[in-house]
Coordinates of C-alpha atoms in Angstrom, one line a residue:
X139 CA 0.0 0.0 0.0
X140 CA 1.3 4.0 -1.0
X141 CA 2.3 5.4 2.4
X142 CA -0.1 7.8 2.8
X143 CA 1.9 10.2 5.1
X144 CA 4.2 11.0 2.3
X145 CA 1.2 12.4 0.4
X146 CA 0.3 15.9 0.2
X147 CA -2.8 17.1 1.8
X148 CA -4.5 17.5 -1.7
X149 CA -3.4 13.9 -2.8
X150 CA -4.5 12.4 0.5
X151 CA -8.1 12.4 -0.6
X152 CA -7.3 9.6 -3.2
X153 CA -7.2 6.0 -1.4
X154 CA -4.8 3.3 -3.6
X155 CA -7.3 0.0 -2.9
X156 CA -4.6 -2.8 -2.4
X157 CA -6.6 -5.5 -3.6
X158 CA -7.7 -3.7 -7.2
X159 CA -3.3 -3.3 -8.6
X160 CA -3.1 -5.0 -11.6
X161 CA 0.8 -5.5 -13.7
X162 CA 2.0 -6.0 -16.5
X163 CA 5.5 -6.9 -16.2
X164 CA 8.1 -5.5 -19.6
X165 CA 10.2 -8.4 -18.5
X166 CA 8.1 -11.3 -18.9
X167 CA 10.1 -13.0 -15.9
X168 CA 7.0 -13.1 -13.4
X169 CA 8.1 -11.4 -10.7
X170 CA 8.9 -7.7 -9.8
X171 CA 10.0 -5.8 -12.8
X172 CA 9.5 -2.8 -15.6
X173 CA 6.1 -2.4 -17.2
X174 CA 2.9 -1.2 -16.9
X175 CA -0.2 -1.3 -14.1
X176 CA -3.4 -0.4 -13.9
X177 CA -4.0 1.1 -10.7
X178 CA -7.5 2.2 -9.3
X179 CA -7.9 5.0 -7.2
X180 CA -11.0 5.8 -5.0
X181 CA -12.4 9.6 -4.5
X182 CA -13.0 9.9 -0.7
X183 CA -15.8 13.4 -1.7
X184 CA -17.2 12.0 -4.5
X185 CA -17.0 8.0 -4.3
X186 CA -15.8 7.5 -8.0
X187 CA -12.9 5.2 -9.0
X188 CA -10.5 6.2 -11.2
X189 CA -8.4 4.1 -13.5
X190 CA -5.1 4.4 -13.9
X191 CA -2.2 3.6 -16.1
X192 CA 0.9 3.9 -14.6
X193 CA 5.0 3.0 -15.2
X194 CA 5.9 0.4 -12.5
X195 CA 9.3 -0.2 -11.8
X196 CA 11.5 -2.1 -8.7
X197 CA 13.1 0.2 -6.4
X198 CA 16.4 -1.8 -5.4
X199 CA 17.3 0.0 -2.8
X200 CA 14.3 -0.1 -0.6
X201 CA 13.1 -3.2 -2.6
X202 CA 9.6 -2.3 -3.4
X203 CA 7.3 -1.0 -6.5
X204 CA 7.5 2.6 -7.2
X205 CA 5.3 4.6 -9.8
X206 CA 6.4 6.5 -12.7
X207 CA 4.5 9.1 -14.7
X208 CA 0.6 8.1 -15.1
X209 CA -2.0 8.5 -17.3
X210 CA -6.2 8.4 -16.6
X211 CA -7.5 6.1 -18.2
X212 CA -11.5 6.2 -17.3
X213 CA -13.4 5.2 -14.3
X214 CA -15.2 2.4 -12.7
X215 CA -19.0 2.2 -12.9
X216 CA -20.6 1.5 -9.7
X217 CA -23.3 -0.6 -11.1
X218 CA -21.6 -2.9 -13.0
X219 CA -18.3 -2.7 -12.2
X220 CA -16.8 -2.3 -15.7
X221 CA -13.5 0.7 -16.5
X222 CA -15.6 2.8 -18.7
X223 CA -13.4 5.1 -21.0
X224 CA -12.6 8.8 -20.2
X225 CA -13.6 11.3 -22.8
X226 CA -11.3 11.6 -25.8
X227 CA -8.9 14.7 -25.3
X228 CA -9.4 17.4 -27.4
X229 CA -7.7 17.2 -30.4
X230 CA -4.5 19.3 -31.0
X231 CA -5.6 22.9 -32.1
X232 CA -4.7 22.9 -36.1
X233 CA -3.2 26.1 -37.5
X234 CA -4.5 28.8 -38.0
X235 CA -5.7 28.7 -42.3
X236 CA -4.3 31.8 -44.3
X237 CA -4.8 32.6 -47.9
X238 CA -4.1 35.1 -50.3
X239 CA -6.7 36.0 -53.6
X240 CA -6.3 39.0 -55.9
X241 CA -8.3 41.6 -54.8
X242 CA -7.3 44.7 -57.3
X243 CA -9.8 44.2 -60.3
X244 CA -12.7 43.2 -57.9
X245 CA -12.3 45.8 -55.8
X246 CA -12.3 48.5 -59.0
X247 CA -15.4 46.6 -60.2
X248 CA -16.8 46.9 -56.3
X249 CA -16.7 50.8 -57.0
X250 CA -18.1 50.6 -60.4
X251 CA -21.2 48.5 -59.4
X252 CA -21.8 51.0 -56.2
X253 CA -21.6 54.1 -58.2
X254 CA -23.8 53.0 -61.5
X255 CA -26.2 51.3 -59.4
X256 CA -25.7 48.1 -60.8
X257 CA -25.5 46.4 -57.1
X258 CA -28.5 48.4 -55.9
X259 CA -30.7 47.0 -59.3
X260 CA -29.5 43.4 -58.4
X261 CA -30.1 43.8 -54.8
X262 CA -33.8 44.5 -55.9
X263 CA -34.0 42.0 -58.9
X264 CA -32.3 39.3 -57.1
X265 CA -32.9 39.1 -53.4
X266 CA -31.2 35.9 -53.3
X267 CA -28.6 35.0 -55.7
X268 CA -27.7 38.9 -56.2
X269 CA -24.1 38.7 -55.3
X270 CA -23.3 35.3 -56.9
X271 CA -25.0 36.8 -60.5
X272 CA -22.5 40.1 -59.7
X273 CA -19.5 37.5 -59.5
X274 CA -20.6 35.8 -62.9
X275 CA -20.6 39.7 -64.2
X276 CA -17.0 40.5 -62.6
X277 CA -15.5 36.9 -64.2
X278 CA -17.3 38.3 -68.1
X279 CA -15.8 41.4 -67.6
X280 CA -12.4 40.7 -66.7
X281 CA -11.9 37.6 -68.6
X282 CA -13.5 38.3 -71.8
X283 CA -15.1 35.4 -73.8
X284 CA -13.3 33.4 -71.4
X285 CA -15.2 29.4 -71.4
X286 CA -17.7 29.5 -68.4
X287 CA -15.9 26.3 -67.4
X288 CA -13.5 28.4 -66.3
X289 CA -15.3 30.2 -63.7
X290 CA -14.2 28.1 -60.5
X291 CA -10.9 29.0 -60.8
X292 CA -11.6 32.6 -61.0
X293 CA -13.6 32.2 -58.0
X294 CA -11.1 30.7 -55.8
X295 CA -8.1 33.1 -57.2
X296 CA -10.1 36.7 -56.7
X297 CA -12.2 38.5 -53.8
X298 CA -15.4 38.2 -55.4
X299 CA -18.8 39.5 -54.0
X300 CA -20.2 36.3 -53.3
X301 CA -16.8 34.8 -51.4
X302 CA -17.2 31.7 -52.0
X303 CA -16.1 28.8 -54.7
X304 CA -18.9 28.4 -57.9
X305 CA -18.9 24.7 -58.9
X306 CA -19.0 24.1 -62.3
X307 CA -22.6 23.6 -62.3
X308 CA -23.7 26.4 -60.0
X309 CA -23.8 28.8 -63.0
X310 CA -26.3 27.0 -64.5
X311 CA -28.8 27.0 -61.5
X312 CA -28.3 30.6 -61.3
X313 CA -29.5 31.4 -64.9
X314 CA -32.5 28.8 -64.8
X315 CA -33.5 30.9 -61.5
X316 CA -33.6 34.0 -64.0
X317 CA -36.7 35.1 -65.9
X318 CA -38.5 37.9 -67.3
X319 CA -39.7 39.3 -64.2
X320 CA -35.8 39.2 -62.7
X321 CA -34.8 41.4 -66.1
X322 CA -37.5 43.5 -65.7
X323 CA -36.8 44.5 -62.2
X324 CA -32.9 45.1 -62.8
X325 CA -33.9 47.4 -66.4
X326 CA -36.5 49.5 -64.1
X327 CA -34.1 50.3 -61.9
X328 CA -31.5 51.1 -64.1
X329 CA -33.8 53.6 -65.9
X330 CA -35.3 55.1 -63.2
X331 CA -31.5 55.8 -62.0
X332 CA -30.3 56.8 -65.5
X333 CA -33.2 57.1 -68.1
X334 CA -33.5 60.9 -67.0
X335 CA -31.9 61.9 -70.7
X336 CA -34.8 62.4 -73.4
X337 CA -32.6 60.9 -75.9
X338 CA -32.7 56.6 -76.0
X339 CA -30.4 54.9 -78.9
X340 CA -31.5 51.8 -80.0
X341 CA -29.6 49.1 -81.7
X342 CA -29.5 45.4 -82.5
X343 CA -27.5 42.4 -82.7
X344 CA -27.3 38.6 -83.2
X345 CA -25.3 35.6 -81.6
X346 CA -25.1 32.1 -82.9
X347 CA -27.0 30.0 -80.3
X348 CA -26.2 26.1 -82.5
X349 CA -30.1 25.4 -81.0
X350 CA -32.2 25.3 -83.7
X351 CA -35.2 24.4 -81.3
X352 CA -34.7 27.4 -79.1
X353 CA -38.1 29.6 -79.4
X354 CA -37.8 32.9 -81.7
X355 CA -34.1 31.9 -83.1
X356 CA -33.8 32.6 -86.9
X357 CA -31.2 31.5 -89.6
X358 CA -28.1 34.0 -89.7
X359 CA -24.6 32.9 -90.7
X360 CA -21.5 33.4 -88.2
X361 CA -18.1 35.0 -88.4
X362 CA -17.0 31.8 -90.6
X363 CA -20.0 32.5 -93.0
X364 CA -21.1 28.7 -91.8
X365 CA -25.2 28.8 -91.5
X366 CA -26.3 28.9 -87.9
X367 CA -29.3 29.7 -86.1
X368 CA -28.8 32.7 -84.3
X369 CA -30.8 35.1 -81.7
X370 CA -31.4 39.1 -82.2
X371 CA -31.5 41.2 -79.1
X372 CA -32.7 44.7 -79.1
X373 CA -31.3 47.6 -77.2
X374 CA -31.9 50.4 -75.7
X375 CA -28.8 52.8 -74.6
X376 CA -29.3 56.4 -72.4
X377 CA -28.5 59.2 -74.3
X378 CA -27.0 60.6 -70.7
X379 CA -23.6 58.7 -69.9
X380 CA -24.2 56.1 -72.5
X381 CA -25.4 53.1 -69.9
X382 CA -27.4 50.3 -71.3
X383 CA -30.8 50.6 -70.0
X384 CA -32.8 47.1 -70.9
X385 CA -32.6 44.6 -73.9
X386 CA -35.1 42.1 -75.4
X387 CA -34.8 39.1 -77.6
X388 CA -36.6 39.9 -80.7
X389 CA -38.0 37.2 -83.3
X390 CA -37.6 38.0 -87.0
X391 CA -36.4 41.2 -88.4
X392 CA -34.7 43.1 -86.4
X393 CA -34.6 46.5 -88.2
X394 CA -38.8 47.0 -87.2
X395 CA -40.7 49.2 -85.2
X396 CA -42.7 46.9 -83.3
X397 CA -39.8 45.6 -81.4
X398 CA -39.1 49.4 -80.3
X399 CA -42.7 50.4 -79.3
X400 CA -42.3 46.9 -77.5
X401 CA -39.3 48.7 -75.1
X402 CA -40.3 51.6 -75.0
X403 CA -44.2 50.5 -73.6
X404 CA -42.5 48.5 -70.7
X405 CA -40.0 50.7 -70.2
X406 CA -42.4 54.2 -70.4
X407 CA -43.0 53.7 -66.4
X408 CA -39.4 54.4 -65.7
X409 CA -38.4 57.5 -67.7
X410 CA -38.3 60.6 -67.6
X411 CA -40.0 62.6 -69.8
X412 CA -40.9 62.3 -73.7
X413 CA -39.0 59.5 -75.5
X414 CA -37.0 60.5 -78.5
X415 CA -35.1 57.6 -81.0
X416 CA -31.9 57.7 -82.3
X417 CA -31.2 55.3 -84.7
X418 CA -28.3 54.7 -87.4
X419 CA -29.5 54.4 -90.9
X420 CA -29.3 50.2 -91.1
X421 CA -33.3 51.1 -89.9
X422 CA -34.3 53.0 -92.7
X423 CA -37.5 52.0 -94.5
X424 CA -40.2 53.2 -95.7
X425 CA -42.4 50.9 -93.4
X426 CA -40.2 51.8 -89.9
X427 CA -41.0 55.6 -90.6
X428 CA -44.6 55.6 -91.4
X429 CA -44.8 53.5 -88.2
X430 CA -43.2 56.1 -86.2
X431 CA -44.8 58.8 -87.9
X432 CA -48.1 57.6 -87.2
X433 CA -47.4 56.3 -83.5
X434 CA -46.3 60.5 -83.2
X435 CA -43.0 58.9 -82.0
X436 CA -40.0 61.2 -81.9
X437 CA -36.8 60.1 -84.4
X438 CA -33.9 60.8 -85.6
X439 CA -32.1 58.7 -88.5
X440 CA -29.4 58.6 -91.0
X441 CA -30.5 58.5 -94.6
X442 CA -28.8 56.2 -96.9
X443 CA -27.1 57.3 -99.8
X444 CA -29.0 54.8 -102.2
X445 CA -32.5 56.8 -101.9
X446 CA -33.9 58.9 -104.0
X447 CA -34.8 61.1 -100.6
X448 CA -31.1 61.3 -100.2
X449 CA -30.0 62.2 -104.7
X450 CA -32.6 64.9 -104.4
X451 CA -31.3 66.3 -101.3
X452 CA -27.5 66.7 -102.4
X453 CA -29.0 67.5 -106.4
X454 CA -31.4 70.4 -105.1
X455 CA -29.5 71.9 -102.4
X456 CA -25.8 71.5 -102.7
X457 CA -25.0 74.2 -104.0
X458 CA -26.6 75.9 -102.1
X459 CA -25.2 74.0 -98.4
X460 CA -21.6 74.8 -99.8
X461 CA -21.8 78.7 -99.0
X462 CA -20.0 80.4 -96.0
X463 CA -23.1 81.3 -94.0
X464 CA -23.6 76.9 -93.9
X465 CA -20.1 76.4 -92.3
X466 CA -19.7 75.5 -88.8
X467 CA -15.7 76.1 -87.5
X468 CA -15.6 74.4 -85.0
X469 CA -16.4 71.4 -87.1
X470 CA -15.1 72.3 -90.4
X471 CA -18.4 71.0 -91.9
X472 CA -21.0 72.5 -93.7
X473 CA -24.8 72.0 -92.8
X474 CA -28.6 73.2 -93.3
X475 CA -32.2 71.7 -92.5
X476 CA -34.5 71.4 -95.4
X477 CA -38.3 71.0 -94.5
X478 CA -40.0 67.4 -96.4
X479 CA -43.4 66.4 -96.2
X480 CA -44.0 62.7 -95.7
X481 CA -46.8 61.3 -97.1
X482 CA -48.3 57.8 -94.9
X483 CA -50.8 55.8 -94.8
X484 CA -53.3 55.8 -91.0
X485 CA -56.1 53.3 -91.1
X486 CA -59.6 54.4 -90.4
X487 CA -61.0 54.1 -87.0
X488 CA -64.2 53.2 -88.5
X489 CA -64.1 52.0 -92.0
X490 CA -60.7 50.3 -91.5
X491 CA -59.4 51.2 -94.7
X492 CA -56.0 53.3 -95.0
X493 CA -56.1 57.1 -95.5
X494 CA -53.3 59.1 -97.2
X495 CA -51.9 61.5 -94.4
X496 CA -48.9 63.8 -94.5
X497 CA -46.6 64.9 -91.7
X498 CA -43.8 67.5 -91.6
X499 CA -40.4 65.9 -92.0
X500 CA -36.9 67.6 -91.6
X501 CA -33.8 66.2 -94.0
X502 CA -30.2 67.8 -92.5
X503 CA -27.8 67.7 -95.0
X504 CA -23.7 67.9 -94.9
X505 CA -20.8 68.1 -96.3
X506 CA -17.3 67.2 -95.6
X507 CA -14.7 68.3 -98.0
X508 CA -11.7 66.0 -96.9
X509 CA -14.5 62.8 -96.8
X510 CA -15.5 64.1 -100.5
X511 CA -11.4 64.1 -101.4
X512 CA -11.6 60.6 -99.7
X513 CA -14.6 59.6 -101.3
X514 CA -13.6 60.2 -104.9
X515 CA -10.2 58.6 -104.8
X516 CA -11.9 55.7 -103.5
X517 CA -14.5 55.7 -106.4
X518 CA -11.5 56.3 -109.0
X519 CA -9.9 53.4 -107.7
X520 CA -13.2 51.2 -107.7
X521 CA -13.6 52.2 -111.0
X522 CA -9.9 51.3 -111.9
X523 CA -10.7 47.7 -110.8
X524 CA -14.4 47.1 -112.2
X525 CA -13.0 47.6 -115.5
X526 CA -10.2 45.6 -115.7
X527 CA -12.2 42.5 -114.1
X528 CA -14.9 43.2 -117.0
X529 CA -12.1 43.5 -119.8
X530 CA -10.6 40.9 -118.3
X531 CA -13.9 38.8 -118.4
X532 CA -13.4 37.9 -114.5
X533 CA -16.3 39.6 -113.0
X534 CA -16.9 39.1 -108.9
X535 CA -20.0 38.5 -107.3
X536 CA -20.0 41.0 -105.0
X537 CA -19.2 43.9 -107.8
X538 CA -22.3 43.0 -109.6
X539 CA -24.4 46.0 -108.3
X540 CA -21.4 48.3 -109.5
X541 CA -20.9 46.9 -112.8
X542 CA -24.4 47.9 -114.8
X543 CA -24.2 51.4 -112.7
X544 CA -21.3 52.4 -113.8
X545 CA -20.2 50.4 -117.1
X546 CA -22.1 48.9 -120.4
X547 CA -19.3 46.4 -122.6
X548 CA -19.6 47.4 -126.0
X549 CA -17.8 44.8 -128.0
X550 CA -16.5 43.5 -125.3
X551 CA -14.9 46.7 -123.9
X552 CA -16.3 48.0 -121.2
X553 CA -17.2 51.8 -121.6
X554 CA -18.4 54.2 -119.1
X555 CA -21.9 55.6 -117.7
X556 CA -20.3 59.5 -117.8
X557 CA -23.8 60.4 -116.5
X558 CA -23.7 58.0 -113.3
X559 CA -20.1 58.8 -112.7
X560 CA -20.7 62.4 -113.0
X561 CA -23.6 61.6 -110.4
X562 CA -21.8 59.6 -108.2
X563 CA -18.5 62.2 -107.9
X564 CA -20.8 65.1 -107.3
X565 CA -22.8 63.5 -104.7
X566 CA -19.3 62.5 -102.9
X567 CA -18.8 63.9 -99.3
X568 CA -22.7 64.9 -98.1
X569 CA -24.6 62.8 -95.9
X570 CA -28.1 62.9 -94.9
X571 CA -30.0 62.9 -91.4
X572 CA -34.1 62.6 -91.0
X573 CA -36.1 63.7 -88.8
X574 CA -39.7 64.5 -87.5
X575 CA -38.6 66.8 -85.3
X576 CA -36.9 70.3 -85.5
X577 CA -33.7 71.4 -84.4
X578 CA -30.6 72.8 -85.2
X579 CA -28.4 71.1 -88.2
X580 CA -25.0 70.5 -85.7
X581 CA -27.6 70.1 -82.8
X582 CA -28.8 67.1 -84.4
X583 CA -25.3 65.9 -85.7
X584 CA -24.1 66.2 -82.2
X585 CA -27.1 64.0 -81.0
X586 CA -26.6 61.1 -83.8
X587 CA -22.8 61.3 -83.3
X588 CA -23.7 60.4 -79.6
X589 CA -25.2 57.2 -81.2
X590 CA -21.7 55.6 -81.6
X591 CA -22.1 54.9 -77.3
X592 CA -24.6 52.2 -78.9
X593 CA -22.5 50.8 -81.3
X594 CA -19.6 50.4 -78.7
X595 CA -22.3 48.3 -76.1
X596 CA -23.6 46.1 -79.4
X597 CA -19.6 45.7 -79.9
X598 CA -18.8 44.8 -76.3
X599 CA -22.2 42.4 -76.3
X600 CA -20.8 40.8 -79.2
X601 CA -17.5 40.2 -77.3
X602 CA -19.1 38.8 -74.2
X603 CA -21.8 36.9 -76.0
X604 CA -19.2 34.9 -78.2
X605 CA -18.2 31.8 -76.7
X606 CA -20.7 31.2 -74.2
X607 CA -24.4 31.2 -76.0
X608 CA -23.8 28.0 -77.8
X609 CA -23.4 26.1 -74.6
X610 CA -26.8 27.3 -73.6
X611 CA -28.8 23.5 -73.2
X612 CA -32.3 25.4 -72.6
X613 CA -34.2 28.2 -73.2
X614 CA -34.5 28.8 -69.5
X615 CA -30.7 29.2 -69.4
X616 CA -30.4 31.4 -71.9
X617 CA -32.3 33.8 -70.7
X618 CA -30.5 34.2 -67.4
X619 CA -27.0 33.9 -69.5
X620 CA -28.4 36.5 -71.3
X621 CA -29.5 38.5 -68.3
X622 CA -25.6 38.3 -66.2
X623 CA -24.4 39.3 -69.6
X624 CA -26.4 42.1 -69.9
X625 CA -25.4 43.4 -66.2
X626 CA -21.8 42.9 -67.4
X627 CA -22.5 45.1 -70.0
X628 CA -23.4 48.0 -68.2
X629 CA -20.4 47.4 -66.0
X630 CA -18.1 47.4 -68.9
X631 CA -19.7 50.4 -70.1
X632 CA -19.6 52.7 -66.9
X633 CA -16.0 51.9 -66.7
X634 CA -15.4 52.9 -70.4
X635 CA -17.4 56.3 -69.4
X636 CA -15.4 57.1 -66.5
X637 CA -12.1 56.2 -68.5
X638 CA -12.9 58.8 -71.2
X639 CA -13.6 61.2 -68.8
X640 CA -10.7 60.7 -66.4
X641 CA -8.2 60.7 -70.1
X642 CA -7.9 57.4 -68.9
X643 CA -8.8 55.7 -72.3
X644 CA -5.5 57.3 -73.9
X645 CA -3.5 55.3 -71.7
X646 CA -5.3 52.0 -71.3
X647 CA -7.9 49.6 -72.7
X648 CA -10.4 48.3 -70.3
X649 CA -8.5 45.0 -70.2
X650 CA -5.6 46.5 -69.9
X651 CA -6.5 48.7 -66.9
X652 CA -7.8 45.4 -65.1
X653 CA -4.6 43.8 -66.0
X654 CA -2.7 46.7 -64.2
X655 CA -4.9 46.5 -61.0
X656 CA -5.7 43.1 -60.6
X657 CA -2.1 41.9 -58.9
X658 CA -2.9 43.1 -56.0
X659 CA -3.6 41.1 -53.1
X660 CA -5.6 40.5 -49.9
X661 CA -3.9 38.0 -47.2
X662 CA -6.3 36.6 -45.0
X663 CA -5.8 34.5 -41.9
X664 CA -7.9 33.2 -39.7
X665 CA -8.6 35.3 -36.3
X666 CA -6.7 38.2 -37.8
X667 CA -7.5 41.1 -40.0
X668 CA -7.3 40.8 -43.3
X669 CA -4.5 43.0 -45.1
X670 CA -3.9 44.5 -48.2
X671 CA -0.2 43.6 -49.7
X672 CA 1.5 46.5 -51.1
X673 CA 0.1 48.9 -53.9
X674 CA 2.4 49.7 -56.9
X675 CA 2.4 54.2 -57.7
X676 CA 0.9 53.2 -61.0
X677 CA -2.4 51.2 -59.4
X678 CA -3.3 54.1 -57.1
X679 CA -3.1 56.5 -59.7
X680 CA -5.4 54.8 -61.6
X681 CA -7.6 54.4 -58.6
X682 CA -7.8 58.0 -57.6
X683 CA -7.8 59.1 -61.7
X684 CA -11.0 57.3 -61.4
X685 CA -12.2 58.8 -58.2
X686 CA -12.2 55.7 -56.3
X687 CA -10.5 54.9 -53.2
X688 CA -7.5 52.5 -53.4
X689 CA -7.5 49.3 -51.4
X690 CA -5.9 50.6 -47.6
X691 CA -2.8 48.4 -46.9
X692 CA -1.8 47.9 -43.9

């Protein structure tokens, strides 16, 4: 038995029970020796046993068992008698986990979504899912026509809003959740924020979607000239800052007036003020403007130079146009507005027939003298060439329209049209604008030149919409690939806006602005702060050139 006057006062509560020591002797010899015993120990306050595991080993000298370090093993219960295991220890505290992710072009997008109202709009379109569609948006924007497939990775490399990894299939849950009342929401919201211009540009375009089966797709052809069925999304652009306002997928023709009253009806609730069309001159027919005419709708459009409207313009008036008291300076252009009835058709409210009706039209004509210089040495050199391919007897498809406009063969020698050619050199350097509505010339040059802000969002649609429609497997998804597309978009385009403001644009593409920024990282370990690694001269300048804030390092 442990001498219980050499215990402390503490350890003297603790009774060794003689009769409970079990060994197990390292030396196999059966008597006293080195190993390990099992020793139970009773609690004289509480009454519980406690199972030991201690190092037994012979004290020579005083020729008796002493014990070593110990270990608890568990405890005896009272009612059947069996050791019943302590509680596992808790396991060993791991490290903490650290990680760094590029933070630079997600943080630049962070201020561009804040400040266009692109984050606001999703909040309210997408309760949800917002910041997971805003991280789809951020991976278009910064990787281009980038695979989806790629997506994951750019998740677990960058701070995005939604901070957490994207499975490759998660994308396509996200754009099945997406419908017309989702795109509806996020286009209101964007309009009531920047619709307050008067002056909406509309434009179309088409992607290949390889799904013939997908509802309202036509026949189109793609870059390769291979046959594809394609989709044809309408647009609407703010005359004010050039931000994309809403699209629509449009069945047919694009080029038709339905598909704008179609817009402008759902979107009517959210602007401001009277609606006025720009349009380029891709639009122009005869059927578009008697539409508009009689739906009193407010438009402005180029003229193409095929149309008689346009010859009898240039024929009548040039002359005229070309005078000093027609020449703008600051433009080096020469302008005037000539007045043109329009003669169309209005059905009947009550016989349902069609009535002749006439409406006051307004044709602003131009000239440019180095595009008429231009203009003519490219004709001379067309000319060059039709005639050697028709002397040569090697005519091209394409030349066809050129060929009985400008030459006859006699003999087989092609001669001349002097008339036509006369025509056609004279006429070099004007172009035409139309118009229900009166206003300066330059004012409304001014307002059509805007127009190219819509060509550059058709451009960057294009750009985004490349390489990911065809993957779309249903209509469903489609739509909401569509829909992130479209917020990336507007993205892209505030950031071109604010880079041709800033002068930023002379110095950078938008890629290549994301490129600059985008190295720089967040480190982030568990229980601390994160912190922002260092920022290069060159990214804070283009930070504050914006008029955002730079990522604080610390």
């Amino acid at each position: 038995m442990i001498d219980r006057l050499r215990l402390g006062p503490e350890a003297q509560r603790f009774v060794v029970s003689p009769i409970v020591m079990a060994y197990d002797y390292g030396d196999g010899r059966g008597g006293w020796g080195g190993g390990m015993a099992l020793i139970r120990q009773t609690d004289r306050r509480t009454g519980v046993v406690y199972v030991y595991e201690a190092e037994a080993r012979w004290d020579p000298k005083r020729r008796q068992s002493r014990y070593g370090r110990r270990r608890l093993v568990g405890h005896v219960d009272p009612r059947t008698g069996e050791v019943v295991p302590n509680r596992p220890t808790r396991a060993p505290a791991s490290s903490p986990e650290s990680h760094r992710e590029l933070l630079g072009a997600c943080a630049l997008l962070d201020a561009v979504a804040d400040e266009s109202g692109v984050a606001a709009a999703l909040r309210r379109a997408l309760p949800r899912s917002w910041r997971r569609a805003l991280t789809v948006a951020y991976y278009m924007v910064c990787e281009g026509s980038a695979p989806l497939s790629r997506l994951p990775r750019f998740c677990a490399t960058h701070a995005t809003p939604d901070g957490a990894p994207i499975a490759p299939r998660r994308p396509s849950g996200l754009f099945a959740s997406i419908g017309e009342r989702e795109r509806d929401a996020f286009c209101s919201a964007l309009a009531e924020r920047h619709g307050r211009g008067d002056r909406l540009f509309y434009g179309t375009t088409s992607m290949p979607s390889y799904l013939e089966a997908l509802a309202r797709a036509g026949w189109g052809r793609d870059g390769d000239g291979v046959p594809l069925p394609q989709v044809n999304l309408a647009m609407l652009v703010g005359g004010e800052g050039g931000v994309p306002l809403c699209y629509r997928r449009v069945a047919g023709t694009m080029a038709d007036v339905p598909a704008v009253r179609a817009l402008i009806r759902d979107m009517e609730p959210s602007l401001a003020g009277e609606v006025r069309l720009v349009m380029d001159r891709g639009f122009w027919s005869a059927a578009n403007v008697n539409a508009m005419m009689r739906g009193h709708l407010k438009f402005l459009m180029g003229v193409p130079t095929s149309l008689r409207l346009y010859a009898d313009a240039v024929d009548g008036h040039g002359a005229e146009l070309r005078t000093r008291g027609n020449l703008d300076p600051s433009t080096g252009l020469y302008g005037m507005r000539l007045t043109h009835g329009w003669d169309h058709g209005e059905a009947r409210p009550r016989g349902g027939d069609v009535a002749g009706a006439r409406r006051r039209g307004y044709i602003y004509l131009f000239f440019d003298a180095p595009r008429a210089a231009e203009a003519e040495r490219r004709l001379a050199g067309l000319l060059r060439e039709l005639a050697s391919e028709l002397a040569a007897g090697n005519r091209i498809e394409s030349h066809e329209r050129y060929y009985d406009r400008y030459f006859e063969v006699r003999g087989g020698r092609p001669v001349g049209r002097d008339a036509a050619i006369a025509a056609a050199t004279a006429r070099a350097g004007y172009f035409a604008l139309f118009s229900n509505e009166a206003m300066g010339p330059f004012e409304a040059l001014a307002i059509y030149r805007d127009g190219d802000a819509i060509e550059r969002r058709l451009g960057d649609a294009r750009s985004l919409l490349g390489s990911r429609t065809p993957l779309a497997p249903a209509e469903d998804t489609l739509a909401g690939r569509l829909f992130v597309t479209f917020v990336a978009l507007v993205l892209a385009a505030w950031l071109r806006r604010r880079m041709r403001e800033t002068g930023l644009d002379g110095d950078y593409t938008l890629e290549g602005l994301l490129d600059e920024v985008e190295t720089i990282e967040r480190y982030t370990r568990e229980g601390h702060r994160p912190r922002v690694l260092g920022v290069t001269p060159r990214q804070r300048a283009v930070f504050e050139r914006l008029g955002y804030d730079p990522p604080a390092t610390s």
